[in-house]
């Protein structure tokens, strides 16, 4: 573990940076180039800056520090949260969060952040807009269905809602087509590998390759499973009380939903996944928990094929892939 002159924890929001250093200094800066330059003045050449991954809000700062040759770590929010939860007396505000991140930087082994390839950066921008339009589409559909059940609703209201739904659907089609256009030249072979797995479609393959940075972001399959949020949770209390199994809601919701849907097809067409599903159900596990396990199986199959540069082969996978 490398020693640094200064450890810095930053709580990042859309507009501000709450900064705490290992010397006890605290400042709230703006989350823009002006704030970045002020932050740089607080640092030494041998500083370690740690922040949480916060969607799009951390990226510009991380890139600024990387270009300035400052060591920077962009940590999974779940790791920070677990670290903070160890202190049951911890306060909850932006300054306190930054202090805990600073303590994390001083005590934990971290991996230094590297910017993604340019095609991933471009695709990430499109992906974030896809998420916005998906959210808007759901909202307008819900509003339409709620409105049409009301009495005496002017036709113009329903017409405008239908128009908004169509606009969002058209925008999503264009964005997804543009995403594929940017990604395809760089990941064509890996798309072929992933879609060779029965149950995995092209759309899922593209999202997996984008959000894993073409599988360079995760050293092991278990890290990807954690990122997706397909870790099963089974609720138990003592020997008699047993709750319903569920999916961990932590992780990337887009990949989680796509892989969960893929697991339905895999149970029909992917022999290893079908055997796993049937074995778990036969043991009395819920169908939902069995589908979660199938989703994990798919991730392990994807990871193995990409890392070993192989196409899916049923016999090869059955001999060597983890169950």
Short mmCIF file of C-alpha atoms in Angstrom, two decimals:
data_model
loop_
_atom_site.label_atom_id
_atom_site.label_comp_id
_atom_site.label_asym_id
_atom_site.label_seq_id
_atom_site.Cartn_x
_atom_site.Cartn_y
_atom_site.Cartn_z
CA UNK A 1 0.00 0.00 0.00
CA UNK A 2 1.56 3.27 -1.15
CA UNK A 3 2.01 6.05 1.39
CA UNK A 4 0.84 9.53 0.46
CA UNK A 5 1.61 12.97 1.91
CA UNK A 6 -2.07 13.89 1.98
CA UNK A 7 -5.33 11.92 1.96
CA UNK A 8 -8.47 13.65 0.73
CA UNK A 9 -12.11 12.57 0.90
CA UNK A 10 -14.68 14.29 -1.30
CA UNK A 11 -18.45 14.06 -1.07
CA UNK A 12 -19.66 14.88 -4.59
CA UNK A 13 -23.05 16.31 -5.50
CA UNK A 14 -24.37 17.90 -8.69
CA UNK A 15 -23.32 21.42 -7.63
CA UNK A 16 -20.83 21.11 -4.77
CA UNK A 17 -17.75 19.27 -3.53
CA UNK A 18 -17.37 18.81 0.22
CA UNK A 19 -13.63 18.29 0.79
CA UNK A 20 -11.93 16.97 3.92
CA UNK A 21 -8.17 16.35 4.15
CA UNK A 22 -6.14 14.18 6.51
CA UNK A 23 -4.81 17.39 8.09
CA UNK A 24 -8.36 18.30 9.18
CA UNK A 25 -8.98 21.01 6.58
CA UNK A 26 -12.54 21.32 5.28
CA UNK A 27 -13.87 23.30 2.34
CA UNK A 28 -17.01 23.31 0.25
CA UNK A 29 -16.20 24.03 -3.39
CA UNK A 30 -18.27 24.32 -6.54
CA UNK A 31 -18.45 21.26 -8.78
CA UNK A 32 -17.00 23.03 -11.81
CA UNK A 33 -13.64 24.07 -13.21
CA UNK A 34 -13.33 26.94 -10.73
CA UNK A 35 -13.83 24.54 -7.83
CA UNK A 36 -11.40 22.03 -9.36
CA UNK A 37 -8.65 24.65 -9.51
CA UNK A 38 -9.26 25.64 -5.89
CA UNK A 39 -9.06 21.98 -4.90
CA UNK A 40 -5.75 21.56 -6.72
CA UNK A 41 -4.26 24.35 -4.59
CA UNK A 42 -5.11 22.31 -1.48
CA UNK A 43 -3.22 19.24 -2.73
CA UNK A 44 0.41 18.13 -2.73
CA UNK A 45 1.99 16.28 -5.69
CA UNK A 46 1.75 13.09 -3.59
CA UNK A 47 -1.92 13.25 -2.63
CA UNK A 48 -4.58 10.55 -2.79
CA UNK A 49 -8.10 11.77 -3.52
CA UNK A 50 -11.03 9.40 -2.95
CA UNK A 51 -14.64 10.00 -3.99
CA UNK A 52 -17.75 7.92 -4.59
CA UNK A 53 -18.97 7.02 -8.03
CA UNK A 54 -22.01 9.30 -8.38
CA UNK A 55 -23.43 8.78 -11.84
CA UNK A 56 -22.11 11.61 -14.03
CA UNK A 57 -21.27 14.12 -11.30
CA UNK A 58 -17.85 12.78 -10.30
CA UNK A 59 -16.44 12.22 -13.77
CA UNK A 60 -15.23 15.72 -14.70
CA UNK A 61 -13.43 16.07 -11.37
CA UNK A 62 -11.80 12.64 -11.64
CA UNK A 63 -10.63 13.44 -15.18
CA UNK A 64 -9.26 16.83 -14.07
CA UNK A 65 -7.23 15.22 -11.26
CA UNK A 66 -5.98 12.43 -13.50
CA UNK A 67 -4.73 14.94 -16.08
CA UNK A 68 -3.03 16.87 -13.25
CA UNK A 69 -1.23 13.59 -12.32
CA UNK A 70 -2.94 13.42 -8.92
CA UNK A 71 -3.73 9.90 -7.67
CA UNK A 72 -7.50 9.50 -7.61
CA UNK A 73 -9.79 6.66 -6.61
CA UNK A 74 -13.46 6.53 -7.64
CA UNK A 75 -14.92 4.02 -5.22
CA UNK A 76 -18.12 2.01 -5.38
CA UNK A 77 -20.69 3.73 -3.16
CA UNK A 78 -21.62 0.43 -1.51
CA UNK A 79 -18.06 -0.03 -0.21
CA UNK A 80 -18.09 3.46 1.28
CA UNK A 81 -21.52 2.88 2.78
CA UNK A 82 -20.42 -0.34 4.48
CA UNK A 83 -17.33 1.42 5.84
CA UNK A 84 -19.47 4.26 7.22
CA UNK A 85 -21.96 1.84 8.78
CA UNK A 86 -19.18 0.37 10.91
CA UNK A 87 -19.34 3.61 12.92
CA UNK A 88 -22.80 3.55 14.50
CA UNK A 89 -22.28 7.06 15.90
CA UNK A 90 -21.47 8.60 12.53
CA UNK A 91 -23.29 11.84 11.70
CA UNK A 92 -25.06 12.15 8.37
CA UNK A 93 -24.31 15.33 6.44
CA UNK A 94 -22.05 16.30 3.55
CA UNK A 95 -19.10 17.24 5.74
CA UNK A 96 -19.39 14.06 7.81
CA UNK A 97 -19.62 11.99 4.62
CA UNK A 98 -16.43 13.61 3.32
CA UNK A 99 -14.70 12.90 6.64
CA UNK A 100 -15.62 9.22 6.43
CA UNK A 101 -14.40 9.04 2.84
CA UNK A 102 -11.11 10.61 3.98
CA UNK A 103 -10.82 7.96 6.72
CA UNK A 104 -11.52 5.32 4.08
CA UNK A 105 -8.70 6.73 1.93
CA UNK A 106 -6.29 6.59 4.88
CA UNK A 107 -7.08 3.04 5.98
CA UNK A 108 -8.23 0.99 2.98
CA UNK A 109 -6.47 -0.54 0.00
CA UNK A 110 -7.75 1.31 -3.06
CA UNK A 111 -7.45 0.96 -6.82
CA UNK A 112 -6.45 4.09 -8.71
CA UNK A 113 -8.91 5.37 -11.28
CA UNK A 114 -8.15 5.47 -14.99
CA UNK A 115 -10.36 7.21 -17.56
CA UNK A 116 -12.32 4.93 -19.85
CA UNK A 117 -11.49 4.76 -23.59
CA UNK A 118 -13.01 7.56 -25.65
CA UNK A 119 -15.69 5.35 -27.22
CA UNK A 120 -16.85 4.33 -23.73
CA UNK A 121 -16.96 7.98 -22.64
CA UNK A 122 -19.08 8.89 -25.68
CA UNK A 123 -21.35 5.90 -25.14
CA UNK A 124 -21.75 6.75 -21.45
CA UNK A 125 -23.20 10.15 -22.37
CA UNK A 126 -25.75 8.46 -24.65
CA UNK A 127 -26.51 5.89 -21.97
CA UNK A 128 -27.29 8.57 -19.39
CA UNK A 129 -29.71 10.20 -21.84
CA UNK A 130 -31.32 6.82 -22.52
CA UNK A 131 -31.97 6.49 -18.80
CA UNK A 132 -33.62 9.94 -18.73
CA UNK A 133 -35.89 9.14 -21.68
CA UNK A 134 -36.79 5.72 -20.21
CA UNK A 135 -37.79 7.40 -16.96
CA UNK A 136 -39.81 10.01 -18.84
CA UNK A 137 -41.51 7.34 -20.96
CA UNK A 138 -42.65 5.45 -17.86
CA UNK A 139 -43.98 8.65 -16.29
CA UNK A 140 -45.97 9.66 -19.40
CA UNK A 141 -47.38 6.14 -19.82
CA UNK A 142 -48.48 6.05 -16.20
CA UNK A 143 -50.03 9.49 -16.50
CA UNK A 144 -51.85 8.48 -19.70
CA UNK A 145 -53.33 5.32 -18.16
CA UNK A 146 -54.41 7.22 -15.03
CA UNK A 147 -55.93 10.05 -17.06
CA UNK A 148 -57.92 7.91 -19.51
CA UNK A 149 -59.74 6.27 -16.60
CA UNK A 150 -61.05 9.64 -15.42
CA UNK A 151 -64.39 11.03 -16.54
CA UNK A 152 -64.84 14.10 -18.72
CA UNK A 153 -61.16 14.38 -19.66
CA UNK A 154 -60.64 16.72 -22.63
CA UNK A 155 -59.43 14.78 -25.67
CA UNK A 156 -56.57 17.25 -26.12
CA UNK A 157 -54.99 16.00 -22.86
CA UNK A 158 -54.90 12.36 -24.00
CA UNK A 159 -53.70 13.45 -27.44
CA UNK A 160 -50.78 15.40 -25.96
CA UNK A 161 -49.84 12.52 -23.65
CA UNK A 162 -49.84 10.10 -26.62
CA UNK A 163 -47.65 12.55 -28.47
CA UNK A 164 -45.15 12.68 -25.59
CA UNK A 165 -45.07 8.89 -25.38
CA UNK A 166 -44.36 8.64 -29.13
CA UNK A 167 -41.64 11.30 -28.89
CA UNK A 168 -39.90 9.41 -26.08
CA UNK A 169 -40.15 6.10 -27.92
CA UNK A 170 -38.68 7.62 -31.09
CA UNK A 171 -35.89 9.30 -29.14
CA UNK A 172 -35.00 6.03 -27.41
CA UNK A 173 -34.80 4.19 -30.74
CA UNK A 174 -32.44 6.84 -32.13
CA UNK A 175 -30.26 6.89 -29.02
CA UNK A 176 -29.99 3.11 -28.88
CA UNK A 177 -29.10 3.00 -32.58
CA UNK A 178 -26.40 5.65 -32.01
CA UNK A 179 -25.09 3.72 -29.01
CA UNK A 180 -24.74 0.58 -31.11
CA UNK A 181 -23.04 2.56 -33.90
CA UNK A 182 -20.36 3.87 -31.53
CA UNK A 183 -19.82 0.62 -29.62
CA UNK A 184 -19.88 -1.90 -32.46
CA UNK A 185 -16.46 -1.21 -34.11
CA UNK A 186 -14.70 -1.69 -30.75
CA UNK A 187 -16.59 -4.65 -29.28
CA UNK A 188 -17.88 -6.57 -32.30
CA UNK A 189 -16.09 -9.81 -31.37
CA UNK A 190 -17.26 -9.66 -27.77
CA UNK A 191 -20.84 -9.01 -28.86
CA UNK A 192 -20.60 -12.21 -30.92
CA UNK A 193 -19.22 -14.08 -27.90
CA UNK A 194 -21.94 -12.87 -25.55
CA UNK A 195 -24.81 -13.45 -27.96
CA UNK A 196 -23.55 -16.98 -28.61
CA UNK A 197 -24.86 -17.75 -25.10
CA UNK A 198 -28.45 -19.02 -25.38
CA UNK A 199 -30.68 -16.44 -23.72
CA UNK A 200 -28.45 -13.37 -24.24
CA UNK A 201 -29.55 -10.85 -26.86
CA UNK A 202 -27.64 -8.11 -28.67
CA UNK A 203 -29.12 -5.28 -26.61
CA UNK A 204 -28.08 -6.92 -23.36
CA UNK A 205 -24.61 -7.63 -24.76
CA UNK A 206 -24.07 -3.97 -25.71
CA UNK A 207 -25.16 -2.69 -22.28
CA UNK A 208 -22.96 -5.25 -20.51
CA UNK A 209 -19.92 -4.28 -22.60
CA UNK A 210 -20.54 -0.56 -22.07
CA UNK A 211 -21.07 -0.70 -18.33
CA UNK A 212 -18.16 -3.07 -17.75
CA UNK A 213 -15.93 -1.02 -20.09
CA UNK A 214 -15.54 -4.06 -22.32
CA UNK A 215 -14.92 -6.23 -19.22
CA UNK A 216 -11.87 -4.21 -18.19
CA UNK A 217 -13.60 -2.77 -15.13
CA UNK A 218 -13.91 -6.00 -13.13
CA UNK A 219 -11.13 -8.52 -12.37
CA UNK A 220 -13.56 -11.30 -11.34
CA UNK A 221 -17.11 -12.37 -12.15
CA UNK A 222 -18.21 -11.89 -8.52
CA UNK A 223 -17.38 -8.19 -8.76
CA UNK A 224 -19.62 -7.88 -11.80
CA UNK A 225 -22.43 -9.75 -10.02
CA UNK A 226 -22.16 -7.26 -7.15
CA UNK A 227 -22.16 -4.33 -9.60
CA UNK A 228 -25.29 -5.61 -11.33
CA UNK A 229 -27.07 -6.21 -8.03
CA UNK A 230 -28.10 -9.80 -8.69
CA UNK A 231 -26.85 -11.06 -5.35
CA UNK A 232 -29.73 -13.09 -3.85
CA UNK A 233 -31.12 -12.10 -0.45
CA UNK A 234 -32.94 -14.75 1.53
CA UNK A 235 -34.71 -13.46 4.66
CA UNK A 236 -34.49 -15.74 7.70
CA UNK A 237 -35.00 -15.31 11.42
CA UNK A 238 -34.03 -18.16 13.71
CA UNK A 239 -35.21 -21.57 12.51
CA UNK A 240 -38.88 -20.89 11.95
CA UNK A 241 -39.40 -17.50 10.31
CA UNK A 242 -38.56 -17.32 6.65
CA UNK A 243 -39.28 -14.38 4.40
CA UNK A 244 -39.51 -14.22 0.63
CA UNK A 245 -36.29 -14.22 -1.37
CA UNK A 246 -35.49 -11.11 -3.36
CA UNK A 247 -32.88 -9.39 -5.50
CA UNK A 248 -30.48 -6.95 -3.92
CA UNK A 249 -31.63 -3.50 -5.10
CA UNK A 250 -28.09 -2.18 -4.87
CA UNK A 251 -26.28 -2.12 -8.16
CA UNK A 252 -27.03 -1.12 -11.73
CA UNK A 253 -30.80 -1.38 -12.33
CA UNK A 254 -30.58 -1.45 -16.15
CA UNK A 255 -28.28 -4.48 -16.27
CA UNK A 256 -30.12 -6.15 -13.41
CA UNK A 257 -33.48 -5.92 -15.21
CA UNK A 258 -32.02 -7.00 -18.56
CA UNK A 259 -30.25 -10.02 -17.08
CA UNK A 260 -33.26 -10.98 -15.00
CA UNK A 261 -35.36 -11.00 -18.19
CA UNK A 262 -32.63 -12.94 -20.04
CA UNK A 263 -32.81 -15.59 -17.34
CA UNK A 264 -36.35 -16.51 -18.49
CA UNK A 265 -35.08 -17.33 -22.00
CA UNK A 266 -31.98 -19.04 -20.61
CA UNK A 267 -34.15 -21.42 -18.57
CA UNK A 268 -35.64 -22.63 -21.86
CA UNK A 269 -32.64 -22.57 -24.21
CA UNK A 270 -29.45 -22.71 -22.10
CA UNK A 271 -28.97 -26.28 -20.85
CA UNK A 272 -26.72 -25.39 -17.90
CA UNK A 273 -29.08 -22.61 -16.80
CA UNK A 274 -32.12 -24.85 -17.20
CA UNK A 275 -30.48 -27.56 -15.07
CA UNK A 276 -29.57 -25.03 -12.39
CA UNK A 277 -33.09 -23.60 -12.30
CA UNK A 278 -34.76 -27.01 -12.08
CA UNK A 279 -32.34 -28.22 -9.42
CA UNK A 280 -32.99 -25.21 -7.18
CA UNK A 281 -36.77 -25.38 -7.58
CA UNK A 282 -36.67 -29.12 -6.81
CA UNK A 283 -34.86 -28.27 -3.55
CA UNK A 284 -37.72 -26.02 -2.55
CA UNK A 285 -36.20 -22.67 -3.51
CA UNK A 286 -38.57 -20.03 -4.86
CA UNK A 287 -38.76 -19.55 -8.62
CA UNK A 288 -37.57 -15.98 -8.18
CA UNK A 289 -34.46 -17.06 -6.29
CA UNK A 290 -33.80 -19.70 -8.95
CA UNK A 291 -34.04 -17.03 -11.67
CA UNK A 292 -31.58 -14.84 -9.74
CA UNK A 293 -29.17 -17.78 -9.67
CA UNK A 294 -29.61 -18.20 -13.43
CA UNK A 295 -28.80 -14.51 -13.91
CA UNK A 296 -25.58 -15.04 -11.93
CA UNK A 297 -24.83 -18.08 -14.08
CA UNK A 298 -25.22 -15.98 -17.23
CA UNK A 299 -22.79 -13.40 -15.86
CA UNK A 300 -20.22 -16.11 -15.14
CA UNK A 301 -20.65 -17.51 -18.65
CA UNK A 302 -20.23 -14.04 -20.19
CA UNK A 303 -17.17 -13.31 -18.08
CA UNK A 304 -15.55 -16.63 -18.96
CA UNK A 305 -16.10 -16.29 -22.71
CA UNK A 306 -14.78 -12.74 -22.94
CA UNK A 307 -11.75 -13.29 -20.70
CA UNK A 308 -10.81 -16.51 -22.54
CA UNK A 309 -11.77 -15.23 -26.02
CA UNK A 310 -14.13 -18.12 -26.66
CA UNK A 311 -17.51 -18.66 -28.25
CA UNK A 312 -20.14 -20.49 -26.23
CA UNK A 313 -19.78 -24.25 -26.35
CA UNK A 314 -22.07 -26.30 -24.17
CA UNK A 315 -19.60 -29.08 -23.42
CA UNK A 316 -16.67 -26.73 -22.78
CA UNK A 317 -18.71 -24.57 -20.41
CA UNK A 318 -20.08 -27.60 -18.58
CA UNK A 319 -16.55 -28.78 -17.85
CA UNK A 320 -14.84 -25.56 -16.88
CA UNK A 321 -17.27 -22.79 -15.92
CA UNK A 322 -18.11 -22.21 -12.28
CA UNK A 323 -21.65 -23.17 -11.34
#
